[in-house]
Amino acid sequence: MNGEKTTNQRADGLNYAPKSEGVRHVVCRPGEFVFSAAYLDHGHIYGMATGLIEAGGELRHIYDPSENRAAAFKEKFPKVRVVSSLDEMLADSEVKLVVSAAVNNRRGAIGVRVMRGGKDFFCDKPLFTSLDQVEVARRTARETGRKYMGYFSERLHSECAVRAGELVREGRIGRVVQVIGLGPHRINIPSRPDWFFDRDCFGGIICDLGSHQIEQFLFFAGAGNARVASSRVANYAHKQYPKFQDFGEANLLADNGVAGYFRLDWFTPNALEAWGDGRTFILGTEGYIELRKYIDVGGTGEPDTLLLVNGTENERMNLHGKVGYPFFGELILDCLNRTENAMTQEHVFLTSELAIRAQDMAEMVEG
Amino acid sequence: MNGEKTTNQRADGLNYAPKSEGVRHVVCRPGEFVFSAAYLDHGHIYGMATGLIEAGGELRHIYDPSENRAAAFKEKFPKVRVVSSLDEMLADSEVKLVVSAAVNNRRGAIGVRVMRGGKDFFCDKPLFTSLDQVEVARRTARETGRKYMGYFSERLHSECAVRAGELVREGRIGRVVQVIGLGPHRINIPSRPDWFFDRDCFGGIICDLGSHQIEQFLFFAGAGNARVASSRVANYAHKQYPKFQDFGEANLLADNGVAGYFRLDWFTPNALEAWGDGRTFILGTEGYIELRKYIDVGGTGEPDTLLLVNGTENERMNLHGKVGYPFFGELILDCLNRTENAMTQEHVFLTSELAIRAQDMAEMVEG
């Protein structure tokens, strides 16, 4: 986790662990919030653990069926205890929360076990790959009173996105009317496990990468609900993986009239010094915001660049290291105090349902 | 036409006449290509006339029912002769082409008169506001052998867009898989005539502004045909004009599998030093191109900024004054030689039909 370039580009392709370089939001004392990590399939687990530790959490156990994966994780977090099952960490009454980045289609069942075990659950996105999984988790959360939270890193672990939320709330662009998200990703084939290319496992590109976008759309739109207007997926250039999807897009409409569009792809070219030129455009009646999240391509190259233009302001903000990631502390406090300030449970389930619906109804483009 | 800032922003709101500041493409000698201008309702007529004159054309007559409008135009083009009817210019056997920027829903009928009068027609976008109008023009073009060409200025009068077409053709981003266009415009209400706010006259925001986007999509996609997947329009913030639309968006799919999305709006905020932060993103299997057409917001502020990233190149190109507008010379040569190098007739009609279809099928968002 040290020595990353600020563009979040690492030689080994592991760029999943943004680390606060400036502002930190510590919310509790050592030992006050203990959590554990189980099923470490996706590198996002590093970012999830880092975010919670930076906010004051104590990572106690890890569990993974692969000894290599557990050992690699322990190397980054040496104080952690490797245990031999999920049940072992659930049996520790001090553990409040279990974090997981299992293979996508197994996350729902693990979350249900965790909630039944009396702990809150914090899951990498996508949280589910089918509506049935969401339904079971919804019921379990209701019955147990436990939380099933989501790591939507493209907003929660992005300092410019955090600041954008504040600017929208302050009314700096008037009423929001549309949110556009561009989510290109570098595929880096040698770094990917087999399940990455199998739609049954990863859930489809809209379910997977699109859940970030839908979460942001609902958040910036201030929407309580939304419907999918249309969506499409394609596998344009990776025919050697017939169950893969390298392109996806969707149009949504929120219940408050705000429109949403996003495009996802696995075409980040190698000369880009970041894993993706992720953008968000928030259009308001009085102005607009553009986020150049991971790199200001063609400009300074810096991550966390926010552009704000309205009737009187035309501002460029370089926010890297200046905002921090308040979500993680809010999540810890929500778990300790049984509040919903970081994110509501309904928002999490709604995001997942919309992502799966957009995926399931997507037209498959032949090309 | 002198003294504009390079951002194309003018105090009087007339920013319709890009002038070549560097490269010019002169294709004929004085007097070899004579054209006239009739119905000058939209300021685009200045850009159309300027483009043709810069390429060697001679503007002979103008006609407009409003004496004031004709006089204002003559002030910019003093050598022109003001005539009292369209027929008068059609009677001049040296006139090869008539250009027009009439009220949108009257353009089709004027074009038919021009073609029946034995001249080619060069029309501001949108070229039509109903499929019936397109059908009549199609038939007339076939019967008379005359051309009905379109002024899709957001590509033809944009140096970075011209260069993008060359880069795509050279294969610099591999195979194109998607084109996204963002088309924000400044509304500048005091400068607008009544018909601007009446859907029956302007044709709807997708028909009007969207025809630029569809033309670019078909062009960059190299598509022979396309269909509209979904579209939406709204009037979010101009309820005092109940027949206006201040927002529109559409998804298209080309016959070769290339996806297209665009958003249009009238929300350019006053602190932006250009009439709109128009963008185009062309995604290819090997790289991508971003166009910041009229202003590099948050960066240099220059227009005609092109960013190219692929496997080995990560380039920023400042193209203002460096490319010119070859379309106008190609159009003149097409008229003289009866070729289709500037643009095919089918491309023009297809663009118009798709724009009208996307408009007609658009869901009206309440919000």
mmCIF file of C-alpha atoms in Angstrom, chain A residues 7-154:
data_model
loop_
_atom_site.group_PDB
_atom_site.id
_atom_site.type_symbol
_atom_site.label_atom_id
_atom_site.label_comp_id
_atom_site.label_asym_id
_atom_site.label_seq_id
_atom_site.Cartn_x
_atom_site.Cartn_y
_atom_site.Cartn_z
ATOM 1 C CA THR A 7 -2.590 8.190 -10.335
ATOM 2 C CA ASN A 8 -3.463 4.947 -8.530
ATOM 3 C CA GLN A 9 -1.466 3.055 -11.133
ATOM 4 C CA ARG A 10 0.635 0.228 -9.798
ATOM 5 C CA ALA A 11 2.935 -2.039 -11.716
ATOM 6 C CA ASP A 12 1.298 -5.140 -10.256
ATOM 7 C CA GLY A 13 -2.157 -4.016 -11.255
ATOM 8 C CA LEU A 14 -3.322 -3.861 -7.648
ATOM 9 C CA ASN A 15 -4.717 -0.405 -7.366
ATOM 10 C CA TYR A 16 -7.573 -1.128 -5.075
ATOM 11 C CA ALA A 17 -6.407 0.507 -1.893
ATOM 12 C CA PRO A 18 -6.633 4.287 -1.866
ATOM 13 C CA LYS A 19 -4.851 5.515 1.218
ATOM 14 C CA SER A 20 -5.667 8.794 2.891
ATOM 15 C CA GLU A 21 -2.770 11.098 2.156
ATOM 16 C CA GLY A 22 -4.172 14.102 3.916
ATOM 17 C CA VAL A 23 -7.389 14.380 5.871
ATOM 18 C CA ARG A 24 -8.394 11.453 8.107
ATOM 19 C CA HIS A 25 -11.703 10.976 9.862
ATOM 20 C CA VAL A 26 -10.985 8.868 12.977
ATOM 21 C CA VAL A 27 -14.193 8.155 14.890
ATOM 22 C CA CYS A 28 -13.291 5.703 17.656
ATOM 23 C CA ARG A 29 -10.539 4.644 20.014
ATOM 24 C CA PRO A 30 -8.361 1.558 19.513
ATOM 25 C CA GLY A 31 -10.309 -1.621 20.209
ATOM 26 C CA GLU A 32 -13.672 0.086 20.173
ATOM 27 C CA PHE A 33 -14.593 -1.236 16.731
ATOM 28 C CA VAL A 34 -13.294 -4.698 15.880
ATOM 29 C CA PHE A 35 -13.877 -6.226 12.460
ATOM 30 C CA SER A 36 -12.708 -9.234 10.472
ATOM 31 C CA ALA A 37 -12.291 -10.101 6.799
ATOM 32 C CA ALA A 38 -13.469 -13.264 5.067
ATOM 33 C CA TYR A 39 -13.120 -14.351 1.426
ATOM 34 C CA LEU A 40 -10.542 -12.118 -0.173
ATOM 35 C CA ASP A 41 -11.023 -12.962 -3.847
ATOM 36 C CA HIS A 42 -11.028 -9.411 -5.152
ATOM 37 C CA GLY A 43 -8.301 -6.890 -4.383
ATOM 38 C CA HIS A 44 -10.952 -4.393 -3.247
ATOM 39 C CA ILE A 45 -10.680 -6.093 0.143
ATOM 40 C CA TYR A 46 -7.475 -4.101 0.719
ATOM 41 C CA GLY A 47 -9.287 -0.825 0.200
ATOM 42 C CA MET A 48 -12.170 -1.847 2.427
ATOM 43 C CA ALA A 49 -9.865 -2.862 5.276
ATOM 44 C CA THR A 50 -7.679 0.215 4.854
ATOM 45 C CA GLY A 51 -10.646 2.566 4.954
ATOM 46 C CA LEU A 52 -11.965 1.074 8.185
ATOM 47 C CA ILE A 53 -8.539 0.965 9.860
ATOM 48 C CA GLU A 54 -7.872 4.600 8.948
ATOM 49 C CA ALA A 55 -11.156 5.516 10.634
ATOM 50 C CA GLY A 56 -10.144 3.770 13.855
ATOM 51 C CA GLY A 57 -11.254 0.179 13.263
ATOM 52 C CA GLU A 58 -9.220 -2.837 14.404
ATOM 53 C CA LEU A 59 -8.864 -5.675 11.921
ATOM 54 C CA ARG A 60 -8.705 -8.854 13.994
ATOM 55 C CA HIS A 61 -9.126 -11.984 11.825
ATOM 56 C CA ILE A 62 -8.917 -12.989 8.240
ATOM 57 C CA TYR A 63 -10.183 -16.107 6.580
ATOM 58 C CA ASP A 64 -9.751 -17.363 3.037
ATOM 59 C CA PRO A 65 -9.887 -20.910 1.635
ATOM 60 C CA SER A 66 -6.651 -20.135 -0.216
ATOM 61 C CA GLU A 67 -3.656 -20.098 2.097
ATOM 62 C CA ASN A 68 -1.678 -18.071 -0.428
ATOM 63 C CA ARG A 69 -4.306 -15.379 -0.586
ATOM 64 C CA ALA A 70 -4.520 -15.227 3.212
ATOM 65 C CA ALA A 71 -0.726 -15.034 3.474
ATOM 66 C CA ALA A 72 -0.529 -12.241 0.909
ATOM 67 C CA PHE A 73 -3.132 -10.285 2.810
ATOM 68 C CA LYS A 74 -1.363 -10.841 6.148
ATOM 69 C CA GLU A 75 1.801 -9.440 4.649
ATOM 70 C CA LYS A 76 0.023 -6.093 4.204
ATOM 71 C CA PHE A 77 -1.733 -6.270 7.591
ATOM 72 C CA PRO A 78 0.771 -8.144 9.810
ATOM 73 C CA LYS A 79 -1.188 -7.816 13.084
ATOM 74 C CA VAL A 80 -4.134 -9.789 11.768
ATOM 75 C CA ARG A 81 -4.853 -13.370 12.926
ATOM 76 C CA VAL A 82 -5.473 -15.965 10.189
ATOM 77 C CA VAL A 83 -8.346 -18.254 11.182
ATOM 78 C CA SER A 84 -9.604 -21.427 9.541
ATOM 79 C CA SER A 85 -13.253 -20.608 9.004
ATOM 80 C CA LEU A 86 -15.820 -17.842 8.840
ATOM 81 C CA ASP A 87 -17.509 -19.367 11.908
ATOM 82 C CA GLU A 88 -14.393 -18.815 13.990
ATOM 83 C CA MET A 89 -14.605 -15.050 13.540
ATOM 84 C CA LEU A 90 -18.367 -15.050 13.999
ATOM 85 C CA ALA A 91 -17.813 -16.724 17.379
ATOM 86 C CA ASP A 92 -15.761 -13.757 18.644
ATOM 87 C CA SER A 93 -18.262 -11.564 20.439
ATOM 88 C CA GLU A 94 -16.065 -8.476 20.018
ATOM 89 C CA VAL A 95 -16.259 -8.619 16.230
ATOM 90 C CA LYS A 96 -18.883 -6.120 15.056
ATOM 91 C CA LEU A 97 -18.524 -6.384 11.304
ATOM 92 C CA VAL A 98 -17.281 -8.800 8.664
ATOM 93 C CA VAL A 99 -15.936 -7.459 5.387
ATOM 94 C CA SER A 100 -15.774 -9.597 2.264
ATOM 95 C CA ALA A 101 -14.759 -9.553 -1.391
ATOM 96 C CA ALA A 102 -15.726 -13.107 -2.308
ATOM 97 C CA VAL A 103 -16.460 -14.160 -5.870
ATOM 98 C CA ASN A 104 -19.442 -12.007 -6.856
ATOM 99 C CA ASN A 105 -22.148 -14.675 -7.023
ATOM 100 C CA ARG A 106 -21.238 -16.033 -3.566
ATOM 101 C CA ARG A 107 -21.410 -12.765 -1.676
ATOM 102 C CA GLY A 108 -25.129 -12.842 -0.899
ATOM 103 C CA ALA A 109 -24.974 -16.217 0.841
ATOM 104 C CA ILE A 110 -21.921 -15.197 2.871
ATOM 105 C CA GLY A 111 -23.644 -12.004 3.940
ATOM 106 C CA VAL A 112 -26.660 -13.961 5.114
ATOM 107 C CA ARG A 113 -24.416 -16.248 7.196
ATOM 108 C CA VAL A 114 -22.705 -13.220 8.704
ATOM 109 C CA MET A 115 -25.975 -11.495 9.612
ATOM 110 C CA ARG A 116 -27.372 -14.744 11.045
ATOM 111 C CA GLY A 117 -24.129 -14.897 13.053
ATOM 112 C CA GLY A 118 -25.051 -11.564 14.643
ATOM 113 C CA LYS A 119 -22.597 -9.323 12.779
ATOM 114 C CA ASP A 120 -22.999 -6.519 10.290
ATOM 115 C CA PHE A 121 -21.702 -7.220 6.794
ATOM 116 C CA PHE A 122 -19.701 -4.918 4.526
ATOM 117 C CA CYS A 123 -19.471 -6.306 1.022
ATOM 118 C CA ASP A 124 -17.498 -5.387 -2.047
ATOM 119 C CA LYS A 125 -19.587 -4.392 -5.050
ATOM 120 C CA PRO A 126 -21.464 -5.972 -6.725
ATOM 121 C CA LEU A 127 -23.224 -7.130 -3.607
ATOM 122 C CA PHE A 128 -25.337 -9.710 -5.462
ATOM 123 C CA THR A 129 -25.721 -11.234 -8.902
ATOM 124 C CA SER A 130 -29.424 -12.180 -8.808
ATOM 125 C CA LEU A 131 -32.659 -10.716 -7.504
ATOM 126 C CA ASP A 132 -33.241 -13.874 -5.447
ATOM 127 C CA GLN A 133 -30.033 -13.215 -3.520
ATOM 128 C CA VAL A 134 -31.147 -9.657 -2.790
ATOM 129 C CA GLU A 135 -34.525 -10.870 -1.578
ATOM 130 C CA VAL A 136 -33.000 -13.349 0.867
ATOM 131 C CA ALA A 137 -30.596 -10.701 2.171
ATOM 132 C CA ARG A 138 -33.419 -8.170 2.526
ATOM 133 C CA ARG A 139 -35.425 -10.636 4.600
ATOM 134 C CA THR A 140 -32.432 -11.627 6.716
ATOM 135 C CA ALA A 141 -31.477 -8.024 7.411
ATOM 136 C CA ARG A 142 -35.042 -7.317 8.516
ATOM 137 C CA GLU A 143 -35.214 -10.414 10.726
ATOM 138 C CA THR A 144 -31.790 -10.046 12.326
ATOM 139 C CA GLY A 145 -31.570 -6.252 12.506
ATOM 140 C CA ARG A 146 -28.073 -6.523 11.008
ATOM 141 C CA LYS A 147 -26.682 -4.402 8.173
ATOM 142 C CA TYR A 148 -25.658 -5.462 4.677
ATOM 143 C CA MET A 149 -23.565 -2.520 3.463
ATOM 144 C CA GLY A 150 -21.738 -2.014 0.151
ATOM 145 C CA TYR A 151 -18.310 -0.845 -0.884
ATOM 146 C CA PHE A 152 -19.156 1.435 -3.792
ATOM 147 C CA SER A 153 -15.596 2.625 -4.020
ATOM 148 C CA GLU A 154 -16.029 4.858 -7.067
#
